[in-house]
Amino acid sequence: MSDQGHPGDRRAELKQLVELTDISADCGPLADIPLSQQIPLPPPFDKLEDEPQPTPLTDAAKEKYECELDGTIAVNIPKPESKEEEERLVKSFLSGMKKLFEEENNWIFLKPLVISAEHCAKCQTCSDSCHIYEESGGAELYRPSYRSEIFRRIYHKYIKGESEWVHGEIDLNWKAVARLIELSYRCNLCRRCAQTCPIGVDNALLAREIRKVASQEMNIQVKELHEAGSVLQQKVGSSTGMNDLVLKDNMEFIDEDTEEKTGIKVETPFDVEGADILLIHNAGEIMAWPENPGAFHTLFNAAGLSWTLSSDLAAYDGINYGVWYDDVQFARTAMLHMQAAKKLGVKKIVLGECGHAHKALTVIADRILAEGLNDIPRESCMTVLLDIVRSGKIKFDKSRNDFPVTLHDPCNMTRLMGIIQPQREIIEAIVPAERFREMAPHGVENYCCGGGSGFAIMSGHNFSEWRHRFSGRRKFRQILEAFGDEEMTKENPKYVCAPCSNCKGQIRDIISHYDAWEKAGIHYGGLVELMVNAMVDAKPDFIDWEWH
């Protein structure tokens, strides 16, 4: 990190003094961080006065929703109409929290939850690893341990009935519950803090379990994740609202467009029984980045793989938003994915460029789904694409990717699953060595894109501005530093390779927020687009730099 981006010397100046007990206090927002106090970005974005100014919440939003945390809203929690309703909601929260610590209700995550709830060395190693805390200039509210310690004190006092003298003071009222739920959506769940904790405390798990209590016990969810997310996917087939007929129409168009761009005939197979591979995309790619599935299908066909898409309900959309907030919603979607694979009799499921789909259908599905529903092998597209490169069935010309390239490591692929080298070996085969720039840090030490855990699709009120200012700012800093020796102009285009649909959406929004294409020539896309761009048998210039 550059000296300009290091917050250590300014932390005392910028620190927002908030006590743990303030979570239940009858006061206004617990944090208010003006743009003037943030750490400047590297050039050419190093003037804070030139950055987009934050937009305050409207009076209507303040009147209707609980918004006494930090000046933005993610969850849209309606204000209770009476003290009786407040008391009911608090009891409901405690009931749900109690169930978290019962094996019959939370066998999935009970052991790591107990470890995280019972132990904390107060060393603040987690704070030093958190991009949101760092980019806030060290605001107490955004310490990973701030939220976790409140959870921990509630657990010891109200669930276990233990003394505040031992575990610390806390009062539980409706303000505390509402703020804690909202605060659970100030964490990307990237688990960088868990990786660095010397005793294995997982602050991200605690945040996610707070979200789960809100959803499963209190019927409080983020609308983009629930109503417009998992509920819509289970009803229609995709969180994009795309049903199977629209899917096939879109894929027919994508096939035609891809063939025109590459000169290679593309036909997407649907519902092929006995195929080796069921490929599941994030449906957002089909709708927003059609060049991505087009590139996938070009590569799979050219390599002679036996593969298919499914048109069954939800099976053409690897999204599973339940992984971020609700075990029941998660299981319903995961079952649809596995049932579609069983119906076709495929040998394995291959997950497209979507980090949370990787996490959902591999790591978490193995914990949640019953025996017999999780026995079909699931594999990352990264390893399949590497096999294609190593096979030699497709010839690549590195010179076609003769422009600066950096690689973003999606948290759920890298930190959670350890998929580090396949994408780098692929880049080595398709990008000139002198053109590749590693971000610092990278691999398992990477920083989240800032859109993880649902943030990338959450844009109500002024939340997207908060996302750019805090959760996404460190990733934008990394991108600028990776290209720091380059001419920062549109005439010198630079490519951020982000092999995850959710990450691409966040990086797209960061680029738009800072106008980084016009000002610095920063573009983004997936890994398969780079691969097709380098295919000898394809027409050149598959990547469209001017789509902005």
Coordinates of C-alpha atoms in Angstrom, one line a residue:
M1 CA 0.0 0.0 0.0
S2 CA 1.3 3.5 -0.7
D3 CA 2.2 5.8 2.1
Q4 CA -0.8 8.0 1.1
G5 CA -3.2 5.2 1.7
H6 CA -1.8 4.2 5.1
P7 CA -4.1 5.3 7.9
G8 CA -1.9 4.8 10.9
D9 CA -0.7 8.4 11.3
R10 CA -4.2 9.8 11.1
R11 CA -6.2 7.3 13.2
A12 CA -6.3 9.4 16.3
E13 CA -7.5 12.4 14.2
L14 CA -10.2 10.4 12.4
K15 CA -11.4 8.1 15.1
Q16 CA -15.1 8.2 15.8
L17 CA -15.5 7.8 19.6
V18 CA -18.4 5.3 20.1
E19 CA -18.8 3.1 23.1
L20 CA -20.2 -0.4 23.0
T21 CA -23.0 0.6 25.3
D22 CA -24.0 3.4 22.9
I23 CA -25.7 0.7 20.8
S24 CA -28.8 1.0 23.0
A25 CA -28.6 4.8 23.7
D26 CA -31.4 7.2 22.9
C27 CA -29.4 9.4 20.5
G28 CA -28.9 10.1 16.8
P29 CA -26.6 8.3 14.4
L30 CA -23.6 6.6 16.1
A31 CA -21.2 7.6 13.2
D32 CA -21.0 10.5 10.8
I33 CA -17.8 10.5 8.8
P34 CA -17.5 13.5 6.5
L35 CA -15.7 13.0 3.1
S36 CA -13.1 15.5 4.2
Q37 CA -11.8 13.1 6.8
Q38 CA -11.3 10.1 4.5
I39 CA -7.8 9.1 3.2
P40 CA -7.2 10.4 -0.3
L41 CA -6.9 7.9 -3.1
P42 CA -3.8 7.6 -5.4
P43 CA -3.6 10.0 -8.4
P44 CA -5.5 11.0 -10.5
F45 CA -8.2 10.7 -7.8
D46 CA -6.2 12.2 -5.0
K47 CA -8.3 15.3 -4.4
L48 CA -11.1 14.7 -1.9
E49 CA -12.8 17.9 -3.0
D50 CA -13.3 16.4 -6.5
E51 CA -15.0 13.2 -5.3
P52 CA -18.8 12.9 -5.5
Q53 CA -20.4 14.4 -2.3
P54 CA -22.5 12.1 -0.1
T55 CA -26.2 12.5 -0.3
P56 CA -28.1 12.6 3.0
L57 CA -31.1 10.4 3.8
T58 CA -34.4 12.0 2.9
D59 CA -36.8 13.2 5.7
A60 CA -39.3 10.6 4.4
A61 CA -36.8 7.8 5.0
K62 CA -35.9 9.1 8.4
E63 CA -39.6 9.2 9.3
K64 CA -40.4 5.7 8.1
Y65 CA -37.3 3.6 8.8
E66 CA -34.8 2.9 11.7
C67 CA -31.8 4.9 10.6
E68 CA -29.9 5.8 13.8
L69 CA -26.7 3.9 13.0
D70 CA -24.5 5.9 10.5
G71 CA -26.5 8.0 8.0
T72 CA -27.4 5.2 5.6
I73 CA -29.9 2.4 5.4
A74 CA -29.5 -1.2 4.1
V75 CA -32.3 -3.1 5.7
N76 CA -35.4 -0.8 5.6
I77 CA -36.5 -1.7 9.1
P78 CA -39.9 0.0 9.7
K79 CA -40.2 1.9 13.0
P80 CA -42.5 0.1 15.4
E81 CA -45.8 1.7 16.0
S82 CA -45.9 1.1 19.8
K83 CA -43.7 0.2 22.8
E84 CA -45.5 -3.2 22.8
E85 CA -44.4 -3.9 19.3
E86 CA -40.8 -2.9 20.3
E87 CA -40.9 -5.3 23.2
R88 CA -42.2 -8.1 21.0
L89 CA -39.4 -7.6 18.5
V90 CA -36.8 -7.6 21.2
K91 CA -38.2 -10.9 22.5
S92 CA -38.3 -12.3 19.0
F93 CA -34.6 -11.4 18.5
L94 CA -33.6 -13.1 21.8
S95 CA -35.6 -16.2 20.9
G96 CA -33.8 -16.4 17.5
M97 CA -30.5 -15.8 19.2
K98 CA -31.1 -18.6 21.7
K99 CA -31.8 -21.0 18.8
L100 CA -28.4 -20.2 17.3
F101 CA -26.9 -22.0 20.2
E102 CA -29.1 -25.1 20.1
E103 CA -27.8 -28.0 18.1
E104 CA -31.2 -29.0 16.7
N105 CA -31.7 -25.5 15.3
N106 CA -28.2 -24.6 14.2
W107 CA -26.1 -27.8 13.8
I108 CA -24.7 -26.2 10.6
F109 CA -22.7 -23.5 12.2
L110 CA -22.9 -24.2 15.9
K111 CA -19.3 -25.1 16.7
P112 CA -17.6 -22.2 15.0
L113 CA -20.3 -19.9 16.4
V114 CA -19.6 -21.0 20.0
I115 CA -15.9 -20.5 19.5
S116 CA -16.4 -17.0 18.2
A117 CA -19.0 -16.1 20.9
E118 CA -16.9 -17.4 23.8
H119 CA -13.5 -16.1 22.8
C120 CA -11.8 -12.9 21.9
A121 CA -8.3 -11.7 22.9
K122 CA -9.2 -8.1 22.2
C123 CA -6.0 -7.8 20.2
Q124 CA -7.7 -5.9 17.3
T125 CA -5.8 -7.9 14.7
C126 CA -9.2 -8.1 13.0
S127 CA -9.5 -4.3 12.8
D128 CA -6.2 -4.0 11.0
S129 CA -7.3 -6.5 8.4
C130 CA -10.7 -4.9 7.7
H131 CA -10.9 -2.7 4.6
I132 CA -14.1 -1.0 5.8
Y133 CA -12.5 0.0 9.1
E134 CA -9.3 1.1 7.5
E135 CA -11.0 3.2 4.8
S136 CA -13.3 4.8 7.4
G137 CA -10.1 6.2 9.0
G138 CA -10.5 4.0 12.0
A139 CA -14.2 4.6 13.0
E140 CA -15.0 2.5 16.1
L141 CA -18.4 1.6 14.7
Y142 CA -16.8 -0.3 11.8
R143 CA -14.3 -2.4 13.9
P144 CA -15.2 -6.0 13.3
S145 CA -14.9 -6.5 17.1
Y146 CA -17.4 -3.7 17.9
R147 CA -20.3 -5.6 16.4
S148 CA -19.0 -9.0 17.6
E149 CA -18.5 -7.8 21.2
I150 CA -22.0 -6.5 21.4
F151 CA -23.3 -9.9 20.2
R152 CA -21.0 -11.6 22.7
R153 CA -22.2 -9.5 25.6
I154 CA -25.9 -10.1 24.7
Y155 CA -25.2 -13.8 24.5
H156 CA -23.5 -14.0 27.9
K157 CA -26.1 -11.7 29.7
Y158 CA -29.4 -12.7 28.1
I159 CA -28.8 -16.2 26.8
K160 CA -26.4 -17.7 29.4
G161 CA -27.5 -15.4 32.3
E162 CA -23.9 -14.6 33.3
S163 CA -22.6 -11.6 35.1
E164 CA -21.9 -8.2 33.4
W165 CA -19.0 -7.9 35.8
V166 CA -17.2 -10.7 34.0
H167 CA -18.3 -10.1 30.4
G168 CA -19.1 -6.4 30.1
E169 CA -22.1 -4.1 30.3
I170 CA -24.8 -4.1 27.7
D171 CA -28.5 -3.2 27.7
L172 CA -30.9 -4.7 25.1
N173 CA -33.7 -2.6 23.8
W174 CA -35.3 -2.0 20.4
K175 CA -32.7 0.6 19.4
A176 CA -29.9 -1.9 20.1
V177 CA -31.6 -4.7 18.1
A178 CA -32.4 -2.4 15.1
R179 CA -28.9 -1.0 15.1
L180 CA -27.3 -4.4 15.4
I181 CA -29.2 -5.8 12.5
E182 CA -28.3 -2.8 10.4
L183 CA -24.7 -3.1 11.5
S184 CA -24.6 -6.7 10.4
Y185 CA -24.9 -5.2 6.9
R186 CA -21.7 -3.1 7.3
C187 CA -19.7 -6.3 6.8
N188 CA -18.8 -7.8 3.5
L189 CA -18.5 -11.3 5.1
C190 CA -15.1 -11.5 3.3
R191 CA -13.6 -13.3 6.4
R192 CA -10.2 -11.6 6.0
C193 CA -10.5 -10.8 9.7
A194 CA -11.1 -14.5 10.5
Q195 CA -8.1 -15.5 8.6
T196 CA -5.9 -13.2 10.6
C197 CA -7.4 -13.8 14.0
P198 CA -4.8 -15.7 16.2
I199 CA -7.5 -17.8 17.9
G200 CA -9.9 -18.3 15.1
V201 CA -12.7 -15.9 15.9
D202 CA -14.9 -15.4 12.9
N203 CA -16.5 -12.0 13.0
A204 CA -18.1 -12.5 9.6
L205 CA -19.9 -15.6 10.9
L206 CA -21.3 -13.6 13.8
A207 CA -22.5 -10.9 11.4
R208 CA -24.1 -13.5 9.2
E209 CA -25.9 -15.1 12.1
I210 CA -27.3 -11.8 13.2
R211 CA -28.8 -11.5 9.7
K212 CA -30.1 -15.0 10.0
V213 CA -31.9 -14.2 13.3
A214 CA -33.5 -11.1 11.7
S215 CA -34.7 -13.1 8.7
Q216 CA -35.7 -16.5 10.1
E217 CA -37.1 -15.3 13.4
M218 CA -38.2 -11.7 12.8
N219 CA -39.1 -11.7 9.1
I220 CA -36.7 -8.7 8.5
Q221 CA -34.6 -9.0 5.4
V222 CA -32.9 -6.8 2.8
K223 CA -35.4 -6.6 -0.1
E224 CA -32.8 -7.0 -2.8
L225 CA -31.6 -10.3 -1.3
H226 CA -35.0 -11.7 -0.2
E227 CA -38.1 -10.5 -2.2
A228 CA -36.2 -9.5 -5.3
G229 CA -33.6 -12.2 -4.7
S230 CA -34.1 -15.7 -3.4
V231 CA -37.9 -15.6 -3.3
L232 CA -38.0 -14.4 -7.0
Q233 CA -35.5 -17.1 -8.0
Q234 CA -37.5 -19.9 -6.4
K235 CA -40.7 -18.6 -8.0
V236 CA -39.6 -17.6 -11.5
G237 CA -36.2 -19.3 -11.9
S238 CA -33.8 -16.4 -11.5
S239 CA -33.2 -13.4 -9.3
T240 CA -33.0 -11.4 -12.5
G241 CA -36.7 -12.3 -13.2
M242 CA -35.7 -14.3 -16.2
N243 CA -37.8 -17.5 -16.8
D244 CA -36.7 -20.4 -18.9
L245 CA -38.3 -19.1 -22.1
V246 CA -36.5 -15.7 -21.8
L247 CA -33.3 -17.6 -21.0
K248 CA -33.4 -19.6 -24.2
D249 CA -34.2 -16.4 -26.3
N250 CA -31.3 -14.6 -24.6
M251 CA -28.9 -17.5 -25.2
E252 CA -29.9 -17.7 -28.9
F253 CA -29.1 -14.0 -29.2
I254 CA -25.8 -14.4 -27.3
D255 CA -24.8 -17.3 -29.6
E256 CA -25.5 -15.2 -32.7
D257 CA -23.7 -12.2 -31.4
T258 CA -20.7 -14.3 -30.2
E259 CA -20.4 -16.0 -33.6
E260 CA -20.4 -12.6 -35.3
K261 CA -17.7 -11.3 -33.0
T262 CA -15.5 -14.4 -33.1
G263 CA -16.2 -16.0 -36.5
I264 CA -16.7 -19.3 -34.6
K265 CA -20.1 -21.0 -34.7
V266 CA -21.6 -21.3 -31.2
E267 CA -24.6 -23.4 -30.2
T268 CA -25.6 -23.6 -26.5
P269 CA -26.9 -27.1 -25.6
F270 CA -29.8 -27.3 -23.2
D271 CA -31.0 -30.2 -21.1
V272 CA -28.7 -32.8 -22.6
E273 CA -29.1 -36.0 -20.5
G274 CA -25.9 -37.8 -19.6
A275 CA -23.6 -34.8 -20.4
D276 CA -20.3 -34.7 -18.5
I277 CA -20.8 -31.2 -17.2
L278 CA -23.8 -29.1 -16.1
L279 CA -22.5 -25.5 -16.4
I280 CA -24.3 -23.1 -14.1
H281 CA -23.8 -19.4 -14.7
N282 CA -24.7 -16.4 -12.5
A283 CA -27.7 -15.3 -14.5
G284 CA -26.5 -11.7 -14.1
E285 CA -23.9 -12.5 -16.7
I286 CA -26.6 -13.5 -19.2
M287 CA -28.4 -10.3 -18.6
A288 CA -25.6 -7.7 -18.0
W289 CA -22.5 -9.3 -19.5
P290 CA -23.5 -11.6 -22.3
E291 CA -20.0 -11.7 -23.6
N292 CA -19.1 -13.8 -20.5
P293 CA -21.4 -16.8 -21.2
G294 CA -20.7 -16.4 -24.9
A295 CA -17.0 -16.7 -24.2
F296 CA -17.6 -19.7 -21.9
H297 CA -19.5 -21.6 -24.5
T298 CA -17.0 -20.8 -27.2
L299 CA -14.2 -22.2 -25.1
F300 CA -16.1 -25.3 -24.0
N301 CA -17.2 -26.1 -27.6
A302 CA -13.7 -25.5 -29.0
A303 CA -12.2 -27.8 -26.4
G304 CA -14.7 -30.5 -27.3
L305 CA -16.2 -30.8 -23.8
S306 CA -19.4 -32.7 -23.1
W307 CA -21.6 -30.1 -21.4
T308 CA -25.1 -28.6 -21.1
L309 CA -27.1 -25.9 -19.5
S310 CA -30.4 -26.7 -17.7
S311 CA -33.6 -24.9 -18.2
D312 CA -35.1 -26.2 -15.0
L313 CA -36.3 -23.8 -12.3
A314 CA -33.3 -21.9 -10.8
A315 CA -30.8 -24.4 -12.3
Y316 CA -29.6 -21.8 -14.9
D317 CA -28.8 -19.3 -12.2
G318 CA -26.0 -20.1 -9.8
I319 CA -27.1 -17.2 -7.5
N320 CA -28.1 -18.3 -4.0
Y321 CA -28.6 -15.2 -1.9
G322 CA -29.6 -17.3 1.1
V323 CA -25.9 -17.9 1.7
W324 CA -25.8 -14.3 3.0
Y325 CA -28.7 -14.2 5.3
D326 CA -31.0 -17.3 5.7
D327 CA -30.3 -21.0 5.9
V328 CA -33.8 -22.0 4.9
Q329 CA -33.8 -19.9 1.7
F330 CA -30.3 -21.2 1.0
A331 CA -31.3 -24.8 1.2
R332 CA -34.4 -24.4 -1.0
T333 CA -32.3 -22.9 -3.8
A334 CA -29.4 -25.4 -3.4
M335 CA -31.8 -28.3 -3.6
L336 CA -33.1 -27.0 -6.9
H337 CA -29.6 -26.9 -8.3
M338 CA -28.7 -30.4 -7.2
Q339 CA -32.1 -31.9 -8.3
A340 CA -31.6 -30.5 -11.8
A341 CA -28.1 -32.1 -12.0
K342 CA -29.6 -35.4 -10.8
K343 CA -32.4 -35.2 -13.3
L344 CA -29.9 -34.8 -16.2
G345 CA -27.6 -37.5 -14.9
V346 CA -24.5 -35.3 -15.4
K347 CA -21.1 -36.3 -14.0
K348 CA -20.4 -33.0 -12.3
I349 CA -21.6 -29.4 -11.9
V350 CA -19.2 -26.7 -13.0
L351 CA -19.8 -23.3 -11.5
G352 CA -19.2 -20.2 -13.7
E353 CA -17.5 -17.0 -12.8
C354 CA -19.4 -16.3 -9.5
G355 CA -17.6 -16.4 -6.2
H356 CA -20.6 -16.8 -3.9
A357 CA -22.1 -19.5 -6.2
H358 CA -18.8 -21.4 -5.5
K359 CA -19.2 -21.0 -1.8
A360 CA -22.9 -21.8 -1.8
L361 CA -22.9 -25.0 -3.8
T362 CA -19.7 -26.4 -2.5
V363 CA -18.7 -25.4 1.0
I364 CA -22.1 -24.5 2.5
A365 CA -24.2 -27.1 0.6
D366 CA -22.1 -29.8 2.1
R367 CA -23.1 -28.6 5.6
I368 CA -26.8 -28.0 4.9
L369 CA -28.1 -30.5 2.4
A370 CA -29.0 -34.0 3.6
E371 CA -27.1 -37.1 2.4
G372 CA -28.2 -38.0 -1.1
L373 CA -28.7 -34.4 -2.2
N374 CA -25.1 -33.3 -2.2
D375 CA -23.4 -36.3 -3.7
I376 CA -22.8 -34.9 -7.2
P377 CA -19.3 -33.5 -7.6
R378 CA -19.1 -29.7 -8.0
E379 CA -16.1 -28.0 -9.5
S380 CA -14.8 -24.5 -10.1
C381 CA -14.7 -23.3 -13.7
M382 CA -11.1 -22.1 -12.9
T383 CA -9.8 -25.7 -12.8
V384 CA -11.8 -26.6 -15.9
L385 CA -10.5 -23.6 -17.8
L386 CA -6.9 -24.5 -16.7
D387 CA -7.4 -28.0 -18.1
I388 CA -8.5 -26.5 -21.4
V389 CA -5.3 -24.4 -21.5
R390 CA -3.1 -27.3 -20.6
S391 CA -4.7 -29.6 -23.1
G392 CA -3.4 -27.6 -26.0
K393 CA -6.7 -28.0 -27.8
I394 CA -7.0 -24.2 -28.2
K395 CA -4.1 -22.1 -29.4
F396 CA -3.6 -18.7 -27.8
D397 CA -1.7 -15.6 -28.9
K398 CA -0.5 -13.5 -26.0
S399 CA 0.1 -10.5 -28.2
R400 CA -3.7 -10.0 -28.6
N401 CA -3.8 -9.1 -24.9
D402 CA -1.0 -6.6 -25.1
F403 CA -2.3 -4.2 -22.6
P404 CA -2.0 -3.8 -18.8
V405 CA -3.9 -6.5 -16.8
T406 CA -4.4 -6.9 -13.1
L407 CA -6.3 -9.7 -11.3
H408 CA -8.9 -9.4 -8.6
D409 CA -9.1 -12.5 -6.3
P410 CA -12.8 -13.1 -5.4
C411 CA -12.9 -13.8 -1.6
N412 CA -15.1 -16.9 -1.8
M413 CA -12.9 -18.6 -4.4
T414 CA -9.6 -17.6 -2.9
R415 CA -9.7 -17.1 0.8
L416 CA -12.5 -19.6 1.5
M417 CA -11.6 -22.3 -1.1
G418 CA -7.9 -21.7 -1.8
I419 CA -8.3 -21.4 -5.6
I420 CA -5.3 -19.2 -6.3
Q421 CA -3.0 -20.7 -9.0
P422 CA -5.3 -21.8 -11.8
Q423 CA -6.3 -18.3 -12.8
R424 CA -2.7 -17.2 -12.7
E425 CA -1.5 -20.0 -14.8
I426 CA -4.2 -19.2 -17.3
I427 CA -3.2 -15.5 -17.4
E428 CA 0.4 -16.6 -17.9
A429 CA -0.7 -18.4 -21.0
I430 CA -2.7 -15.6 -22.5
V431 CA -1.1 -12.3 -21.3
P432 CA 2.4 -11.1 -22.0
A433 CA 4.4 -11.4 -18.7
E434 CA 5.5 -7.8 -18.7
R435 CA 1.8 -6.7 -19.0
F436 CA 0.5 -8.4 -15.9
R437 CA 0.5 -6.5 -12.5
E438 CA -0.4 -8.3 -9.3
M439 CA -2.4 -6.4 -6.8
A440 CA -0.9 -5.9 -3.4
P441 CA -1.9 -7.9 -1.4
H442 CA -3.4 -10.7 -3.5
G443 CA -4.4 -14.4 -3.2
V444 CA -5.7 -15.3 0.2
E445 CA -4.6 -11.9 1.5
N446 CA -6.7 -10.0 -1.1
Y447 CA -9.2 -7.3 -0.2
C448 CA -12.9 -7.8 -0.9
C449 CA -14.2 -5.9 -4.0
G450 CA -16.5 -4.2 -1.5
G451 CA -19.7 -5.7 -3.0
G452 CA -19.6 -9.0 -1.1
S453 CA -22.5 -10.4 1.0
G454 CA -25.1 -8.7 -1.2
F455 CA -23.7 -5.1 -1.2
A456 CA -23.2 -5.1 -5.0
I457 CA -26.9 -5.3 -5.6
M458 CA -28.1 -3.1 -2.7
S459 CA -28.7 0.4 -3.8
G460 CA -31.7 1.7 -1.8
H461 CA -31.6 5.2 -0.4
N462 CA -27.9 6.3 -0.3
F463 CA -26.4 2.9 0.5
S464 CA -24.6 2.7 -2.8
E465 CA -22.7 5.9 -1.9
W466 CA -21.7 4.4 1.4
R467 CA -20.6 1.3 -0.4
H468 CA -18.3 3.3 -2.7
R469 CA -16.9 5.4 0.1
F470 CA -16.1 2.6 2.5
S471 CA -16.4 -1.0 1.4
G472 CA -15.3 -0.5 -2.2
R473 CA -12.7 2.2 -1.7
R474 CA -9.9 -0.1 -0.7
K475 CA -10.4 -2.2 -3.9
F476 CA -10.3 0.9 -6.0
R477 CA -7.2 2.0 -4.2
Q478 CA -5.6 -1.4 -5.0
I479 CA -6.5 -1.1 -8.7
L480 CA -5.0 2.4 -9.0
E481 CA -1.8 1.2 -7.2
A482 CA -1.6 -1.8 -9.5
F483 CA -1.6 0.5 -12.5
G484 CA 0.4 3.2 -10.8
D485 CA 3.3 3.1 -13.3
E486 CA 0.9 3.4 -16.3
E487 CA -0.3 6.5 -18.1
M488 CA -3.7 7.1 -16.5
T489 CA -5.7 8.1 -19.6
K490 CA -8.5 6.5 -21.7
E491 CA -6.0 6.2 -24.6
N492 CA -4.0 3.7 -22.5
P493 CA -6.8 1.1 -21.6
K494 CA -6.2 -1.1 -18.6
Y495 CA -8.1 -4.3 -17.8
V496 CA -9.2 -5.4 -14.3
C497 CA -9.8 -9.2 -14.6
A498 CA -12.5 -10.1 -12.1
P499 CA -13.6 -13.7 -12.5
C500 CA -16.8 -13.2 -10.4
S501 CA -20.1 -11.7 -11.5
N502 CA -20.8 -10.1 -8.1
C503 CA -17.3 -8.6 -8.1
K504 CA -17.7 -7.3 -11.6
G505 CA -20.9 -5.6 -10.7
Q506 CA -19.1 -3.8 -7.8
I507 CA -16.1 -2.9 -9.9
R508 CA -18.3 -1.6 -12.6
D509 CA -20.1 0.6 -10.1
I510 CA -16.8 1.9 -8.7
I511 CA -15.5 2.7 -12.1
S512 CA -18.8 4.6 -12.8
H513 CA -18.8 6.4 -9.5
Y514 CA -15.3 7.8 -10.1
D515 CA -15.7 8.1 -13.9
A516 CA -12.5 6.0 -14.0
W517 CA -12.9 5.0 -17.7
E518 CA -12.9 8.5 -18.9
K519 CA -10.3 9.8 -16.4
A520 CA -8.0 6.8 -16.3
G521 CA -8.9 4.2 -19.0
I522 CA -9.8 1.5 -16.4
H523 CA -12.0 -1.3 -17.9
Y524 CA -13.1 -4.6 -16.3
G525 CA -14.3 -8.0 -17.3
G526 CA -13.9 -11.7 -16.6
L527 CA -11.2 -14.3 -17.3
V528 CA -13.0 -16.1 -20.1
E529 CA -13.2 -12.9 -22.1
L530 CA -9.4 -12.5 -22.0
M531 CA -9.1 -16.1 -23.1
V532 CA -11.3 -15.7 -26.2
N533 CA -9.6 -12.4 -26.9
A534 CA -6.4 -14.4 -27.3
M535 CA -7.8 -17.3 -29.3
V536 CA -5.9 -17.8 -32.5
D537 CA -8.9 -19.2 -34.3
A538 CA -11.1 -16.3 -33.3
K539 CA -11.4 -12.9 -34.8
P540 CA -9.3 -10.3 -32.9
D541 CA -10.7 -7.7 -30.5
F542 CA -13.3 -9.7 -28.7
I543 CA -13.0 -7.3 -25.8
D544 CA -15.1 -4.2 -26.5
W545 CA -13.3 -1.3 -24.8
E546 CA -15.8 1.3 -25.8
W547 CA -19.0 -0.3 -24.3
H548 CA -18.9 2.5 -21.7

